[in-house]
Structures are given as C-alpha cells and as structure tokens.
PDB file of C-alpha atoms in Angstrom:
ATOM      1  CA  MET A 103       0.000   0.000   0.000  1.00  0.00           C
ATOM      2  CA  THR A 104       1.374   3.415  -0.923  1.00  0.00           C
ATOM      3  CA  GLY A 105       0.329   7.046  -0.833  1.00  0.00           C
ATOM      4  CA  ALA A 106      -1.044   9.436   1.745  1.00  0.00           C
ATOM      5  CA  LEU A 107      -3.903   8.771   4.136  1.00  0.00           C
ATOM      6  CA  PRO A 108      -6.883  10.577   2.594  1.00  0.00           C
ATOM      7  CA  ASN A 109      -8.962  13.133   4.494  1.00  0.00           C
ATOM      8  CA  GLU A 110     -11.974  10.985   3.617  1.00  0.00           C
ATOM      9  CA  LEU A 111     -10.713   8.497   6.174  1.00  0.00           C
ATOM     10  CA  GLY A 112     -12.593  10.633   8.690  1.00  0.00           C
ATOM     11  CA  LYS A 113     -15.898   9.559   7.117  1.00  0.00           C
ATOM     12  CA  MET A 114     -15.431   5.958   8.283  1.00  0.00           C
ATOM     13  CA  THR A 115     -17.028   6.786  11.633  1.00  0.00           C
ATOM     14  CA  ASN A 116     -18.083   3.208  12.480  1.00  0.00           C
ATOM     15  CA  ILE A 117     -14.609   1.742  12.207  1.00  0.00           C
ATOM     16  CA  VAL A 118     -13.279   0.241  15.460  1.00  0.00           C
ATOM     17  CA  GLU A 119      -9.719  -0.745  14.445  1.00  0.00           C
ATOM     18  CA  LEU A 120      -7.394   0.840  11.914  1.00  0.00           C
ATOM     19  CA  ALA A 121      -4.079  -0.925  11.330  1.00  0.00           C
ATOM     20  CA  ILE A 122      -1.846   0.034   8.429  1.00  0.00           C
ATOM     21  CA  GLY A 123       1.803  -0.741   8.775  1.00  0.00           C
ATOM     22  CA  GLY A 124       4.294  -3.498   8.419  1.00  0.00           C
ATOM     23  CA  GLY A 125       6.328  -1.790   5.749  1.00  0.00           C
ATOM     24  CA  ASN A 126       3.517  -0.245   3.743  1.00  0.00           C
ATOM     25  CA  MET A 127       4.789   2.961   2.213  1.00  0.00           C
ATOM     26  CA  ILE A 128       2.098   5.256   3.556  1.00  0.00           C
ATOM     27  CA  ASN A 129       3.437   8.786   3.501  1.00  0.00           C
ATOM     28  CA  GLY A 130       2.276  12.307   4.191  1.00  0.00           C
ATOM     29  CA  GLN A 131       0.660  13.399   7.410  1.00  0.00           C
ATOM     30  CA  ILE A 132      -2.009  11.844   9.587  1.00  0.00           C
ATOM     31  CA  PRO A 133      -5.105  13.849   8.623  1.00  0.00           C
ATOM     32  CA  ASP A 134      -6.887  15.851  11.323  1.00  0.00           C
ATOM     33  CA  GLN A 135     -10.064  14.017  10.293  1.00  0.00           C
ATOM     34  CA  ILE A 136      -8.721  11.000  12.201  1.00  0.00           C
ATOM     35  CA  GLY A 137     -10.415  12.615  15.193  1.00  0.00           C
ATOM     36  CA  ASN A 138     -13.812  11.795  13.651  1.00  0.00           C
ATOM     37  CA  LEU A 139     -13.237   8.070  14.220  1.00  0.00           C
ATOM     38  CA  GLU A 140     -14.528   8.239  17.774  1.00  0.00           C
ATOM     39  CA  LYS A 141     -15.238   4.475  17.999  1.00  0.00           C
ATOM     40  CA  LEU A 142     -11.607   3.508  17.386  1.00  0.00           C
ATOM     41  CA  THR A 143     -10.075   1.253  20.007  1.00  0.00           C
ATOM     42  CA  LEU A 144      -6.898   0.542  18.005  1.00  0.00           C
ATOM     43  CA  LEU A 145      -4.904   2.925  15.826  1.00  0.00           C
ATOM     44  CA  LYS A 146      -1.802   1.261  14.443  1.00  0.00           C
ATOM     45  CA  LEU A 147       0.151   3.219  11.853  1.00  0.00           C
ATOM     46  CA  ASP A 148       3.594   1.803  12.485  1.00  0.00           C
ATOM     47  CA  ASN A 149       6.594   1.172  10.261  1.00  0.00           C
ATOM     48  CA  THR A 150       5.475   3.529   7.495  1.00  0.00           C
ATOM     49  CA  ALA A 151       6.809   6.812   6.116  1.00  0.00           C
ATOM     50  CA  ILE A 152       4.286   9.099   7.839  1.00  0.00           C
ATOM     51  CA  THR A 153       5.626  12.597   8.500  1.00  0.00           C
ATOM     52  CA  GLY A 154       4.470  15.728  10.290  1.00  0.00           C
ATOM     53  CA  ASN A 155       3.157  16.083  13.819  1.00  0.00           C
ATOM     54  CA  ILE A 156       0.833  13.813  15.749  1.00  0.00           C
ATOM     55  CA  PRO A 157      -2.490  15.594  15.219  1.00  0.00           C
ATOM     56  CA  ILE A 158      -4.134  17.073  18.291  1.00  0.00           C
ATOM     57  CA  ALA A 159      -7.399  15.587  16.971  1.00  0.00           C
ATOM     58  CA  ILE A 160      -6.242  12.168  18.217  1.00  0.00           C
ATOM     59  CA  ARG A 161      -7.271  13.283  21.707  1.00  0.00           C
ATOM     60  CA  LYS A 162     -10.903  12.969  20.549  1.00  0.00           C
ATOM     61  CA  LEU A 163     -10.480   9.191  20.288  1.00  0.00           C
ATOM     62  CA  THR A 164     -11.663   8.549  23.831  1.00  0.00           C
ATOM     63  CA  GLN A 165     -12.273   4.800  23.251  1.00  0.00           C
ATOM     64  CA  LEU A 166      -8.688   4.227  22.109  1.00  0.00           C
ATOM     65  CA  LYS A 167      -6.837   1.434  23.919  1.00  0.00           C
ATOM     66  CA  THR A 168      -3.860   0.995  21.603  1.00  0.00           C
ATOM     67  CA  LEU A 169      -1.977   3.821  19.880  1.00  0.00           C
ATOM     68  CA  ARG A 170       1.026   2.702  17.861  1.00  0.00           C
ATOM     69  CA  LEU A 171       2.742   5.331  15.759  1.00  0.00           C
ATOM     70  CA  ASN A 172       6.231   3.884  16.084  1.00  0.00           C
ATOM     71  CA  HIS A 173       8.861   3.619  13.347  1.00  0.00           C
ATOM     72  CA  ASN A 174       7.751   6.630  11.296  1.00  0.00           C
ATOM     73  CA  LYS A 175       9.111  10.077  10.566  1.00  0.00           C
ATOM     74  CA  LEU A 176       6.906  12.019  12.965  1.00  0.00           C
ATOM     75  CA  GLY A 177       8.168  15.210  14.597  1.00  0.00           C
ATOM     76  CA  GLY A 178       6.990  17.878  16.988  1.00  0.00           C
ATOM     77  CA  SER A 179       5.783  17.299  20.509  1.00  0.00           C
ATOM     78  CA  ILE A 180       3.448  14.603  21.799  1.00  0.00           C
ATOM     79  CA  PRO A 181      -0.016  16.124  22.276  1.00  0.00           C
ATOM     80  CA  ASP A 182      -1.944  15.882  25.534  1.00  0.00           C
ATOM     81  CA  LEU A 183      -3.859  12.610  25.303  1.00  0.00           C
ATOM     82  CA  SER A 184      -5.464  12.773  28.742  1.00  0.00           C
ATOM     83  CA  LEU A 185      -8.976  12.423  27.285  1.00  0.00           C
ATOM     84  CA  CYS A 186      -8.028   8.964  25.984  1.00  0.00           C
ATOM     85  CA  LYS A 187      -8.390   7.369  29.424  1.00  0.00           C
ATOM     86  CA  ASN A 188      -8.606   3.792  28.060  1.00  0.00           C
ATOM     87  CA  LEU A 189      -5.081   3.773  26.626  1.00  0.00           C
ATOM     88  CA  ASN A 190      -3.030   0.792  27.742  1.00  0.00           C
ATOM     89  CA  ASP A 191      -0.442   0.585  24.931  1.00  0.00           C
ATOM     90  CA  ILE A 192       1.332   3.709  23.611  1.00  0.00           C
ATOM     91  CA  ARG A 193       4.226   3.322  21.176  1.00  0.00           C
ATOM     92  CA  PHE A 194       5.954   6.372  19.728  1.00  0.00           C
ATOM     93  CA  ASP A 195       9.488   4.981  19.448  1.00  0.00           C
ATOM     94  CA  ASN A 196      11.757   5.538  16.442  1.00  0.00           C
ATOM     95  CA  ASN A 197      10.448   8.912  15.292  1.00  0.00           C
ATOM     96  CA  GLY A 198      11.787  12.453  15.601  1.00  0.00           C
ATOM     97  CA  LEU A 199       9.499  13.593  18.414  1.00  0.00           C
ATOM     98  CA  THR A 200      10.632  16.468  20.630  1.00  0.00           C
ATOM     99  CA  GLY A 201       9.545  18.125  23.851  1.00  0.00           C
ATOM    100  CA  SER A 202       8.826  16.234  27.038  1.00  0.00           C
ATOM    101  CA  LEU A 203       6.568  13.433  28.149  1.00  0.00           C
ATOM    102  CA  GLY A 204       3.560  15.243  29.566  1.00  0.00           C
ATOM    103  CA  HIS A 205       2.111  14.584  32.996  1.00  0.00           C
ATOM    104  CA  TRP A 206      -1.061  13.426  31.240  1.00  0.00           C
ATOM    105  CA  VAL A 207       0.586  10.006  30.895  1.00  0.00           C
ATOM    106  CA  VAL A 208      -0.068   9.235  34.589  1.00  0.00           C
ATOM    107  CA  LYS A 209      -3.833   9.489  34.052  1.00  0.00           C
ATOM    108  CA  PHE A 210      -4.220   6.100  32.386  1.00  0.00           C
ATOM    109  CA  PRO A 211      -5.224   3.497  34.985  1.00  0.00           C
ATOM    110  CA  ASN A 212      -4.647   0.565  32.604  1.00  0.00           C
ATOM    111  CA  LEU A 213      -1.392   1.709  31.007  1.00  0.00           C
ATOM    112  CA  ALA A 214       0.773  -1.376  30.515  1.00  0.00           C
ATOM    113  CA  LYS A 215       3.267  -0.217  27.887  1.00  0.00           C
ATOM    114  CA  ILE A 216       4.710   3.068  26.700  1.00  0.00           C
ATOM    115  CA  THR A 217       7.725   3.312  24.404  1.00  0.00           C
ATOM    116  CA  ILE A 218       9.301   6.617  23.406  1.00  0.00           C
ATOM    117  CA  THR A 219      12.876   5.500  22.701  1.00  0.00           C
ATOM    118  CA  LYS A 220      14.875   6.820  19.748  1.00  0.00           C
ATOM    119  CA  ASN A 221      13.288  10.285  19.740  1.00  0.00           C
ATOM    120  CA  ASN A 222      14.465  13.660  20.982  1.00  0.00           C
ATOM    121  CA  ILE A 223      12.331  13.655  24.125  1.00  0.00           C
ATOM    122  CA  ALA A 224      13.778  15.734  26.978  1.00  0.00           C
ATOM    123  CA  GLY A 225      12.996  16.046  30.656  1.00  0.00           C
ATOM    124  CA  SER A 226      12.255  13.451  33.253  1.00  0.00           C
ATOM    125  CA  VAL A 227       9.717  10.681  33.619  1.00  0.00           C
ATOM    126  CA  PRO A 228       6.781  11.895  35.719  1.00  0.00           C
ATOM    127  CA  ALA A 229       7.370  10.563  39.252  1.00  0.00           C
ATOM    128  CA  ALA A 230       3.746   9.450  39.599  1.00  0.00           C
ATOM    129  CA  LEU A 231       4.266   7.037  36.692  1.00  0.00           C
ATOM    130  CA  CYS A 232       7.119   5.350  38.526  1.00  0.00           C
ATOM    131  CA  SER A 233       5.193   4.917  41.762  1.00  0.00           C
ATOM    132  CA  ARG A 234       2.280   3.018  40.236  1.00  0.00           C
ATOM    133  CA  ASN A 235       1.692  -0.575  41.208  1.00  0.00           C
ATOM    134  CA  PRO A 236       2.715  -2.971  38.451  1.00  0.00           C
ATOM    135  CA  ARG A 237      -0.112  -4.849  36.803  1.00  0.00           C
ATOM    136  CA  PRO A 238      -0.077  -8.622  37.324  1.00  0.00           C
ATOM    137  CA  TRP A 239       0.018 -10.484  34.004  1.00  0.00           C
TER     138      TRP A 239
END
C-alpha cells in the first residue's frame, strides 16, 4: 500500500480498528479528520513513512486502547492525550518527536506499555508514573 492517508478516512465513523503498517509505504501526514473516528479502540500506523506532527485531533479518540505510531518520521511534541483514558499501549518509538513526556501520561489506569525511545524527548519521567503498582500479568 502506498500514498497518503486521505482526508476521507474521517468519514469511516463506524470503524473500530485501523491498522496500516508493516512496511507499507504510507506517507504524508495523519489527517486531522482521524479525530472523527470516535469508535476507534486501536490505531496502528507503524513502520510507514508518515511525517508531520501527531495531530491534536487524536485526543478525541476517547475509546482508544492501543496507539502505535512507532517507526515513522513524525516530529513535533506529543499532544496531551489525557482524554483517551482507556489507553493501555502507547508506542511512539523511532520517530523524531521532541519536547517532554507530559504529565497526562499518569492518568491512564490501565497503562501497561509506553515506548518513546529513539526520539528527541527531553525532561524526566513523571514521578507518579514510577510509583504506580505494576499490573499482574
């Protein structure tokens, strides 16, 4: 699969999972219309050639459990995702993200995995994240 994600993607409002990755050559930016997919529980756009910033509209995906945008060419800072309270798997590694990891990350009661390695993230890990009880698996 090649090309940019079309703005019309935002018209697929009943979709629950969107997974495009695994070496597909999707390029361009993630359209702001992604925020219209309010039923999404999984957004997996990993290992592609997506560029630009992570759109702020992603915060409208309040049902999201899994957000994988790793292994792309994304830049800019990570937006506040505190409205996405169901997130348990966040992967942003291997991009060009900057800024710091916001304190919003401690607001996810079911967070099991977060990866931000191989970016230009600065600052410290929020202390509240480190003091959480580990989840038994």
